PDB file of C-alpha atoms and ligand atoms in Angstrom:
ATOM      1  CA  UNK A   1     103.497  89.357 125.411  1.00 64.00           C
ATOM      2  CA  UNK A   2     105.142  92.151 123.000  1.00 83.00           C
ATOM      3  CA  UNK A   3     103.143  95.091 122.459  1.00 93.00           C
ATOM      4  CA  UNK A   4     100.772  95.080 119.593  1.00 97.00           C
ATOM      5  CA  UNK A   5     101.141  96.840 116.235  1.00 98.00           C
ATOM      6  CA  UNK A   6      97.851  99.286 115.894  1.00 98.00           C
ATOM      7  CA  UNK A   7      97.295 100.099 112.004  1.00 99.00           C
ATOM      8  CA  UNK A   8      94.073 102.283 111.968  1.00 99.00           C
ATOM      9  CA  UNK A   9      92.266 102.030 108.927  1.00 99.00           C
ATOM     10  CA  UNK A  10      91.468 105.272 107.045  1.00 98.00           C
ATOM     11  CA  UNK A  11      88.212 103.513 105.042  1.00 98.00           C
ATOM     12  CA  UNK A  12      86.055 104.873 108.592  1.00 98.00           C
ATOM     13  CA  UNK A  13      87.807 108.469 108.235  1.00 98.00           C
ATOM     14  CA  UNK A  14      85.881 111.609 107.135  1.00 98.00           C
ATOM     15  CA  UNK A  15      87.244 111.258 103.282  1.00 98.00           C
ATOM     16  CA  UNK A  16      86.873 115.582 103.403  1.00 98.00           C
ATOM     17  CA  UNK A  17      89.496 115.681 105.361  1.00 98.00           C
ATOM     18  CA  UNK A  18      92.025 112.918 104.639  1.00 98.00           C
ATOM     19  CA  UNK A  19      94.741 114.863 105.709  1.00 98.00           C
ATOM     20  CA  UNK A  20      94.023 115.784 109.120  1.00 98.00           C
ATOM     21  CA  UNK A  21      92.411 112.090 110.068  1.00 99.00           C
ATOM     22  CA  UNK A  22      96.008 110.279 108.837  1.00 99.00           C
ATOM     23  CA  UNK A  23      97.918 113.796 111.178  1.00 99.00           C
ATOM     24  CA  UNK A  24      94.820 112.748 114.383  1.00 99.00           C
ATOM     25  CA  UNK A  25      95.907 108.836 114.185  1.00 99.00           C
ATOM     26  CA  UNK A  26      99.334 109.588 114.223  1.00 98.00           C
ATOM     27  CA  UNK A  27      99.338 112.005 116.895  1.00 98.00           C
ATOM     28  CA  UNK A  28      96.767 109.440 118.717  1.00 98.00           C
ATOM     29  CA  UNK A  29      99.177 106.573 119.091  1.00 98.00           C
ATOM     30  CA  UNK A  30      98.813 104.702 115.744  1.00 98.00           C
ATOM     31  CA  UNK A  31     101.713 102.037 114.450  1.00 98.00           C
ATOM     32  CA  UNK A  32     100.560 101.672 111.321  1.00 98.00           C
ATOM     33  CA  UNK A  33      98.399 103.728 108.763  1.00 99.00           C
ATOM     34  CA  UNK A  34      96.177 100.765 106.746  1.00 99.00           C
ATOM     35  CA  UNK A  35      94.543 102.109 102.979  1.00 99.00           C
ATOM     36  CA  UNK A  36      92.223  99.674 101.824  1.00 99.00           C
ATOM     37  CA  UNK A  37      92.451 100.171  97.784  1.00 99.00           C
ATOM     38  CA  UNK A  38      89.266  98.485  96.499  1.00 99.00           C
ATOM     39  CA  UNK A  39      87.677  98.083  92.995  1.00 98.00           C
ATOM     40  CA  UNK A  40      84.418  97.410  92.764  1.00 98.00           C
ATOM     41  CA  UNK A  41      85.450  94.431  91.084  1.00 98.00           C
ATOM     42  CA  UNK A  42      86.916  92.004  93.436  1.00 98.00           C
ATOM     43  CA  UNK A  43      85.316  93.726  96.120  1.00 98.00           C
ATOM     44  CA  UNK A  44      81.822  95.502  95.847  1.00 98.00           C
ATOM     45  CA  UNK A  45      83.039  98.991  96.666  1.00 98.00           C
ATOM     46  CA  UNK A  46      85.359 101.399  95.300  1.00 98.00           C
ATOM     47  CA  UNK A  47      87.494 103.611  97.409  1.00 98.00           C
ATOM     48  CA  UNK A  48      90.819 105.125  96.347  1.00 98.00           C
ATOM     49  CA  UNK A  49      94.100 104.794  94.236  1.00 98.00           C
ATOM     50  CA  UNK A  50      97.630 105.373  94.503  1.00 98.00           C
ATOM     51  CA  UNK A  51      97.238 109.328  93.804  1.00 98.00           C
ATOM     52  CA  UNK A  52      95.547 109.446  97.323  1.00 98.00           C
ATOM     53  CA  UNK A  53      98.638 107.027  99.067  1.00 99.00           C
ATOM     54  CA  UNK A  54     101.207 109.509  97.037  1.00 99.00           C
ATOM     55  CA  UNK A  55      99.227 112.739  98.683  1.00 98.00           C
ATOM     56  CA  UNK A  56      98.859 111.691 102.059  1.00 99.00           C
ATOM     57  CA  UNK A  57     102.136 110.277 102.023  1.00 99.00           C
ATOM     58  CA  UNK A  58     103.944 113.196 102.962  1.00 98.00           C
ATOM     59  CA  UNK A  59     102.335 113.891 106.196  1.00 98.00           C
ATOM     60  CA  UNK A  60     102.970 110.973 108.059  1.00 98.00           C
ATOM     61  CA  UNK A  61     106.118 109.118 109.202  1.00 98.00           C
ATOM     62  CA  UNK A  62     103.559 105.729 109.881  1.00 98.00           C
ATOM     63  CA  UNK A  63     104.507 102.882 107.383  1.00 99.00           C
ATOM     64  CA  UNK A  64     101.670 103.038 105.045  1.00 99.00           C
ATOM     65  CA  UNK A  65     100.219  99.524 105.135  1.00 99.00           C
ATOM     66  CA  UNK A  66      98.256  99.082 101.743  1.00 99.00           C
ATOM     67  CA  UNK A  67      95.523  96.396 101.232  1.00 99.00           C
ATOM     68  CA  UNK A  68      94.757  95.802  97.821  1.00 99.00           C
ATOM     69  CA  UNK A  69      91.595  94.258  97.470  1.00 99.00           C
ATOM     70  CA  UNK A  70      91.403  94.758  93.328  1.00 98.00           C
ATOM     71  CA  UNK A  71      92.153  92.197  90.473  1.00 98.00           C
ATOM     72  CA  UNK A  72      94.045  91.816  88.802  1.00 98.00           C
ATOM     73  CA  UNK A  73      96.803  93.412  91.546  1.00 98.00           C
ATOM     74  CA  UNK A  74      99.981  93.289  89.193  1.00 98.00           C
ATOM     75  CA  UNK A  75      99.862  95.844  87.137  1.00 98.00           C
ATOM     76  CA  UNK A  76      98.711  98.268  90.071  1.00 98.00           C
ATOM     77  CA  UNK A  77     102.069  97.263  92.219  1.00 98.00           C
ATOM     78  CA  UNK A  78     104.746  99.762  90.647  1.00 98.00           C
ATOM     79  CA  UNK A  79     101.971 102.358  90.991  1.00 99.00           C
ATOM     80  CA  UNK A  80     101.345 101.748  94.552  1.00 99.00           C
ATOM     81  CA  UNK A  81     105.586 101.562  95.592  1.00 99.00           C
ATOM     82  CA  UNK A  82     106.096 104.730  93.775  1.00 99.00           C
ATOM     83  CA  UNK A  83     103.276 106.582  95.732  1.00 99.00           C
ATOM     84  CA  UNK A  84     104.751 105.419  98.999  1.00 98.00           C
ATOM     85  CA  UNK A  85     103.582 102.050 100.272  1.00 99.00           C
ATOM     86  CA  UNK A  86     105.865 100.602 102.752  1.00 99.00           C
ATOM     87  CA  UNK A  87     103.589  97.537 102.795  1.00 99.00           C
ATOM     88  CA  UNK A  88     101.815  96.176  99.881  1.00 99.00           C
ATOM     89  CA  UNK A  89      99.473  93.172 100.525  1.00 99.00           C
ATOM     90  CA  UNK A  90      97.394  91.115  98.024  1.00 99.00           C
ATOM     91  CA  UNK A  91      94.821  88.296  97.995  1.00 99.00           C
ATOM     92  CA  UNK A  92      95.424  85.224  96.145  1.00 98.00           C
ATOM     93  CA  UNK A  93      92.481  85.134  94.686  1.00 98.00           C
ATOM     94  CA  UNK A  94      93.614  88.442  92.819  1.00 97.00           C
ATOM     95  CA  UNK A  95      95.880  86.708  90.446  1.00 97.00           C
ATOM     96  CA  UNK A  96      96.891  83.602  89.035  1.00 97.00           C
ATOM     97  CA  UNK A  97     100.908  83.583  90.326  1.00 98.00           C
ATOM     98  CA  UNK A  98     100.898  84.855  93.967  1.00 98.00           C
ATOM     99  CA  UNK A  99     104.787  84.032  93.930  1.00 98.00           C
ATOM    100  CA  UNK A 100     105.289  86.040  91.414  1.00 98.00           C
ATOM    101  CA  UNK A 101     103.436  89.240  92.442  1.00 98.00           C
ATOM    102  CA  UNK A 102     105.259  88.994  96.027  1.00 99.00           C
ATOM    103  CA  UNK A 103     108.414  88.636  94.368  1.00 98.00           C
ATOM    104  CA  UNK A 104     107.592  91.910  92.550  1.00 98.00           C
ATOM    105  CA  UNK A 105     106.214  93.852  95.678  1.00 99.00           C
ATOM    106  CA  UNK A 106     109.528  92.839  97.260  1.00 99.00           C
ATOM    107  CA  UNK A 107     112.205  93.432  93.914  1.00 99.00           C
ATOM    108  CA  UNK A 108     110.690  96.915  94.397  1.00 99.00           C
ATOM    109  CA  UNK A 109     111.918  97.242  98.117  1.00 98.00           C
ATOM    110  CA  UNK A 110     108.701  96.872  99.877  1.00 99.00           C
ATOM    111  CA  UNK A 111     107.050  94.099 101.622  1.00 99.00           C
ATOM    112  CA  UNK A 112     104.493  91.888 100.903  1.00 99.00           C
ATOM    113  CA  UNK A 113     101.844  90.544 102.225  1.00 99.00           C
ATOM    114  CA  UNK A 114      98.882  87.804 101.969  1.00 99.00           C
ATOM    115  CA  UNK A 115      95.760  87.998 102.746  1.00 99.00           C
ATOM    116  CA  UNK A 116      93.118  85.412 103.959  1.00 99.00           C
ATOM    117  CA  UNK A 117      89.292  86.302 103.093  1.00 99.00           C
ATOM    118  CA  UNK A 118      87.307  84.081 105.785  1.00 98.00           C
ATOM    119  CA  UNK A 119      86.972  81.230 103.655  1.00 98.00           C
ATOM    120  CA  UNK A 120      90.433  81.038 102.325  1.00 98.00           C
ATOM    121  CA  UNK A 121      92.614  78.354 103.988  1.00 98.00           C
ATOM    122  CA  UNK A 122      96.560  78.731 105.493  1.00 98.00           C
ATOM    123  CA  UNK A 123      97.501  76.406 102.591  1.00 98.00           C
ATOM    124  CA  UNK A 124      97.742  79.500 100.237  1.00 98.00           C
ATOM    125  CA  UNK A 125     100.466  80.909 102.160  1.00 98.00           C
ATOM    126  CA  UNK A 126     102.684  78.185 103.104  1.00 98.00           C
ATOM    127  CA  UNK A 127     104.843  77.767  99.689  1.00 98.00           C
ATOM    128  CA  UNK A 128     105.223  81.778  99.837  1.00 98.00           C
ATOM    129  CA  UNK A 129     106.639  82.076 103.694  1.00 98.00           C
ATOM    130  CA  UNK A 130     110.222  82.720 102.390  1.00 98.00           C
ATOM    131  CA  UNK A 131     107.957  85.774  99.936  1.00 98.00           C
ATOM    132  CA  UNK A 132     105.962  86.682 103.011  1.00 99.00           C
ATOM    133  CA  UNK A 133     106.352  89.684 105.319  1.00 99.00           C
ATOM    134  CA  UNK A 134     102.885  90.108 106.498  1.00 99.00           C
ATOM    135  CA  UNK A 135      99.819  87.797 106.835  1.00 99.00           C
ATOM    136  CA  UNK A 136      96.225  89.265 107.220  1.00 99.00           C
ATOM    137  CA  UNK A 137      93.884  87.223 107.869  1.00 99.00           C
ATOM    138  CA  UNK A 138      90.374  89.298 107.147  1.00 99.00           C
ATOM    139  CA  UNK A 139      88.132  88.521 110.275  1.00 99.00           C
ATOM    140  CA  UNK A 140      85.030  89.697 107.823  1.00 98.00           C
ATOM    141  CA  UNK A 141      84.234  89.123 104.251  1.00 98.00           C
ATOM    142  CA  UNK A 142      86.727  92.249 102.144  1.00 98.00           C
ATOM    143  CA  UNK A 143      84.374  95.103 101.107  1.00 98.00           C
ATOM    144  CA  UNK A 144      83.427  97.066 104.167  1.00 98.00           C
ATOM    145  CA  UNK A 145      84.434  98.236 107.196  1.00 98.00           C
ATOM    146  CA  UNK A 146      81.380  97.927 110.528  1.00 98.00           C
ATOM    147  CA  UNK A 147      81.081  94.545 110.108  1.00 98.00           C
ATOM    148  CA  UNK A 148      80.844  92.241 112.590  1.00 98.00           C
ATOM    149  CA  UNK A 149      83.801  89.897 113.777  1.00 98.00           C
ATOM    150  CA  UNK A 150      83.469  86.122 112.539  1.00 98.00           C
ATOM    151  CA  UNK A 151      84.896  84.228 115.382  1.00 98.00           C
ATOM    152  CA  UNK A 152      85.002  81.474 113.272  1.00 98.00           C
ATOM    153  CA  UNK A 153      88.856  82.379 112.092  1.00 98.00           C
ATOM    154  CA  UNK A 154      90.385  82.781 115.577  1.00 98.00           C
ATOM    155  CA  UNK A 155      91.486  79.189 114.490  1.00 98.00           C
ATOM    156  CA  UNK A 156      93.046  79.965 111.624  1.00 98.00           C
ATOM    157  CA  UNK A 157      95.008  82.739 113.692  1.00 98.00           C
ATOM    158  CA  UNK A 158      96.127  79.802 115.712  1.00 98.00           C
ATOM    159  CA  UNK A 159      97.349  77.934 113.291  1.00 98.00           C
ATOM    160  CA  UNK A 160      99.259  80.441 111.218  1.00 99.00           C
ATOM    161  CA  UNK A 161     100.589  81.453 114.925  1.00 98.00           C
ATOM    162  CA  UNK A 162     102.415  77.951 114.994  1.00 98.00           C
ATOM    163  CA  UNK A 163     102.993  77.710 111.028  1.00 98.00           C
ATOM    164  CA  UNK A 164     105.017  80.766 111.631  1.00 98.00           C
ATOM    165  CA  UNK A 165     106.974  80.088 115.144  1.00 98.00           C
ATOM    166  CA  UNK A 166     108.097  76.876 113.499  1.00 98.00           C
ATOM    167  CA  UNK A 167     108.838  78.794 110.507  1.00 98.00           C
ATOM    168  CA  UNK A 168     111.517  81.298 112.484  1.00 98.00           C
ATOM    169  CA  UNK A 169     110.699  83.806 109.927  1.00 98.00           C
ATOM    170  CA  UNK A 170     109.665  87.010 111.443  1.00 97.00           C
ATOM    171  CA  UNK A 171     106.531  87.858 109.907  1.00 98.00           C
ATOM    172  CA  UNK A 172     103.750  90.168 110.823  1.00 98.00           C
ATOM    173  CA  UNK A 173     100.486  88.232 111.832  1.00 98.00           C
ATOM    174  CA  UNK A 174      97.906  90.618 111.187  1.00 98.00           C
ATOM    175  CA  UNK A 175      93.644  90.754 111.665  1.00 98.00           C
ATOM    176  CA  UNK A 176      91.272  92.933 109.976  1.00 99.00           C
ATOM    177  CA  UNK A 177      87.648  93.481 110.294  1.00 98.00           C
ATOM    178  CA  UNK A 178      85.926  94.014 113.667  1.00 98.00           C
ATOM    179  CA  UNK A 179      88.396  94.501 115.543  1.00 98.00           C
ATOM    180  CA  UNK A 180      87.429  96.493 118.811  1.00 98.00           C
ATOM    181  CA  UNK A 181      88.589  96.693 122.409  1.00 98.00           C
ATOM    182  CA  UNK A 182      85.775  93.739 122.443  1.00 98.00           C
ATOM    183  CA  UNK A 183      87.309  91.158 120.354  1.00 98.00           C
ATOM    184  CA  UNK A 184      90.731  92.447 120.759  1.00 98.00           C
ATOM    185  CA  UNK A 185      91.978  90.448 123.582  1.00 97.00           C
ATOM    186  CA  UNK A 186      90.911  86.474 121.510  1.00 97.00           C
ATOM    187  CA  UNK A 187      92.624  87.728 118.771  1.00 98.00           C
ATOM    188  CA  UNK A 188      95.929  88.821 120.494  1.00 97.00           C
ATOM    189  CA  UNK A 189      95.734  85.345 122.517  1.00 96.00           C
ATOM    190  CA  UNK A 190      95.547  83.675 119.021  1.00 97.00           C
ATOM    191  CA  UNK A 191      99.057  85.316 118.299  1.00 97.00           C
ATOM    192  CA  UNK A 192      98.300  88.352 116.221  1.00 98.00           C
ATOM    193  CA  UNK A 193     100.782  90.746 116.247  1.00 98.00           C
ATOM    194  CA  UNK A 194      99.119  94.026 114.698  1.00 98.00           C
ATOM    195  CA  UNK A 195      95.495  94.562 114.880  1.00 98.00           C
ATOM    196  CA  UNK A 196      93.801  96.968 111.873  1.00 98.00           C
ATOM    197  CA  UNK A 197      90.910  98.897 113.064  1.00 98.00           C
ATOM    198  CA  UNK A 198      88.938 101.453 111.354  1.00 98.00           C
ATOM    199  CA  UNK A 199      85.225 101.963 112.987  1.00 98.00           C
ATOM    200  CA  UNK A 200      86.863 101.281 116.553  1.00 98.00           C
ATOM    201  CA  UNK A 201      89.299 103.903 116.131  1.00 98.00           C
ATOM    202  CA  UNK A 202      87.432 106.216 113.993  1.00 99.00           C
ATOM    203  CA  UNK A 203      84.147 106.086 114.803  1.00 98.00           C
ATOM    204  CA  UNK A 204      85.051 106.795 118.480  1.00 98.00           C
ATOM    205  CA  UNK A 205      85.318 110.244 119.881  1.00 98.00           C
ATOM    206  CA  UNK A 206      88.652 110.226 121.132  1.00 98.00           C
ATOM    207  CA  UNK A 207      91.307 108.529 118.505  1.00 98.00           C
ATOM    208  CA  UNK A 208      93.710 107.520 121.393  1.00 98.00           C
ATOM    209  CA  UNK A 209      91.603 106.571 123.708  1.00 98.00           C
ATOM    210  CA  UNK A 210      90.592 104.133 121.580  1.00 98.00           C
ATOM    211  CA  UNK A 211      94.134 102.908 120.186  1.00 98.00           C
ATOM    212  CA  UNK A 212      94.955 102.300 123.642  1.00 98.00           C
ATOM    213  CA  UNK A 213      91.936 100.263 124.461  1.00 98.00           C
ATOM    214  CA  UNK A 214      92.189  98.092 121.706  1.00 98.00           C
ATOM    215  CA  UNK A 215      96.187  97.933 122.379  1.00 96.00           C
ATOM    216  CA  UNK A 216      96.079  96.934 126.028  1.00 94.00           C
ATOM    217  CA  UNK A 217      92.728  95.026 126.133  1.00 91.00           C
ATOM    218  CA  UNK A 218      93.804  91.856 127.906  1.00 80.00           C
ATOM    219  CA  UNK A 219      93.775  88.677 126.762  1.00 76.00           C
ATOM    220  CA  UNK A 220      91.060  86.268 128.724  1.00 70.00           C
TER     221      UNK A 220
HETATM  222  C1  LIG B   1      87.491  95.695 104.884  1.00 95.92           C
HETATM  223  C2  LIG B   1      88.799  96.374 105.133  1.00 95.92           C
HETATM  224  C3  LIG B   1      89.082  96.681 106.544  1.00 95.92           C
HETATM  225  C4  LIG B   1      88.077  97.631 107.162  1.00 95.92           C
HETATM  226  C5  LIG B   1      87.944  97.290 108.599  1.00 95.92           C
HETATM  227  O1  LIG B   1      87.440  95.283 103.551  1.00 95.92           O
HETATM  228  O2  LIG B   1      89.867  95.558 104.672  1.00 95.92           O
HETATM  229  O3  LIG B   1      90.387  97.204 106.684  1.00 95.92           O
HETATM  230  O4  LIG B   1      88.457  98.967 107.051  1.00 95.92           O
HETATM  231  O5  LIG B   1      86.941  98.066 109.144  1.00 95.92           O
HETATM  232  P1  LIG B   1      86.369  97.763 110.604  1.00 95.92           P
HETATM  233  O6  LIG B   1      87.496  97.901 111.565  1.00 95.92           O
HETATM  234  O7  LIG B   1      85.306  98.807 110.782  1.00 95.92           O
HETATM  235  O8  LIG B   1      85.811  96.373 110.569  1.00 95.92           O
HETATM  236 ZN1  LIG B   2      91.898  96.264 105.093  1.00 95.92          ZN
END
């Protein structure tokens, strides 16, 4: 199996020093930097905007992989490019023409993603694929990070696994929520291909001894 994509998630950094956790991640192993933007509206928490993405962006090389999890997402998208994001993904819950907000995360040279909350099904991706770059599927319910991992979607995994093998696209398959060195290895036997952690990597006391365990926990 290829080598998994590691996107730490800065929601379980010390928010004092933003900076130097994005520098520590980097330094530590990480693919991926992952900024989950929130609202307090279609989430219930707030965390951060574009003018944090446009003032971190400088200090890291790692493809800034942004989460929106706020609604309505459109009018935010332009912000978001312009402050950086290499990856913008949205829910399609957060608007009433997914098409038409990938098409404008990609006419503004980025890629785009969907995401999957736990009770959303793979039919709200399927008439996007040739839109799609990246699929998350959210392994807890958007909001928080320390929850625990609903086994219930390493289905789901499967199935957008085959979806996109018979597809031939090449699009990121990517999990978020719970992920640890734990529940690593089910997911990566599902066929994800980048695994978002924040708490894991984070909350541990050494950020690359973490990456590493998530990255090369075996599959059963
Ligand atoms: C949750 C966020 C996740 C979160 C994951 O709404 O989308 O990215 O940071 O946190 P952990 O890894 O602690 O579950
Ligand atoms: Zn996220």
């Amino acid at each position: 199996p290829t080598r998994p994509l590691i996107a730490p998630s800065l929601l379980a950094a010390d928010f004092a020093r933003l900076k130097e956790e994005v520098i520590a991640v980097e330094q530590a192993g990480a693919d991926w930097l992952h900024l989950d933007v929130m609202d307090g509206h279609f989430v219930p928490n707030i965390t951060f905007g574009p003018l944090v993405v446009k003032a971190l962006r400088p200090h890291t090389k790692m493809p800034l992989d942004v989460h929106l999890m706020i609604a309505p997402a459109d009018p935010y998208v332009t912000a978001f490019a312009e402050a950086g994001a290499d990856h913008i993904s949205v829910h399609p819950e957060a608007g009433p023409h997914l098409h038409r907000t990938l098409q404008l995360i990609r006419s503004l040279g980025k890629k785009a993603g969907v995401v999957l909350n736990p009770a959303t099904p793979i039919e709200a991706v399927v008439n996007v694929l040739d839109l799609t770059d990246l699929i998350m599927v959210m392994t807890v319910n958007p909001g928080f990070g320390g929850q625990a991992f609903l086994s219930s979607q390493l289905s789901k995994i499967s199935a957008l696994r085959t979806l996109i093998d018979e597809s031939g696209r090449d699009i990121v398959l990517q999990i978020d929520g719970g992920i640890t060195a734990k529940t690593a290895p089910a997911v990566l036997a599902a066929g994800a291909t980048c695994l978002i952690a924040g708490t894991a990597v984070y909350g541990a006391p050494d950020y690359a001894e973490a990456i590493t365990a998530i990255r090369e926990a075996a599959p059963p």
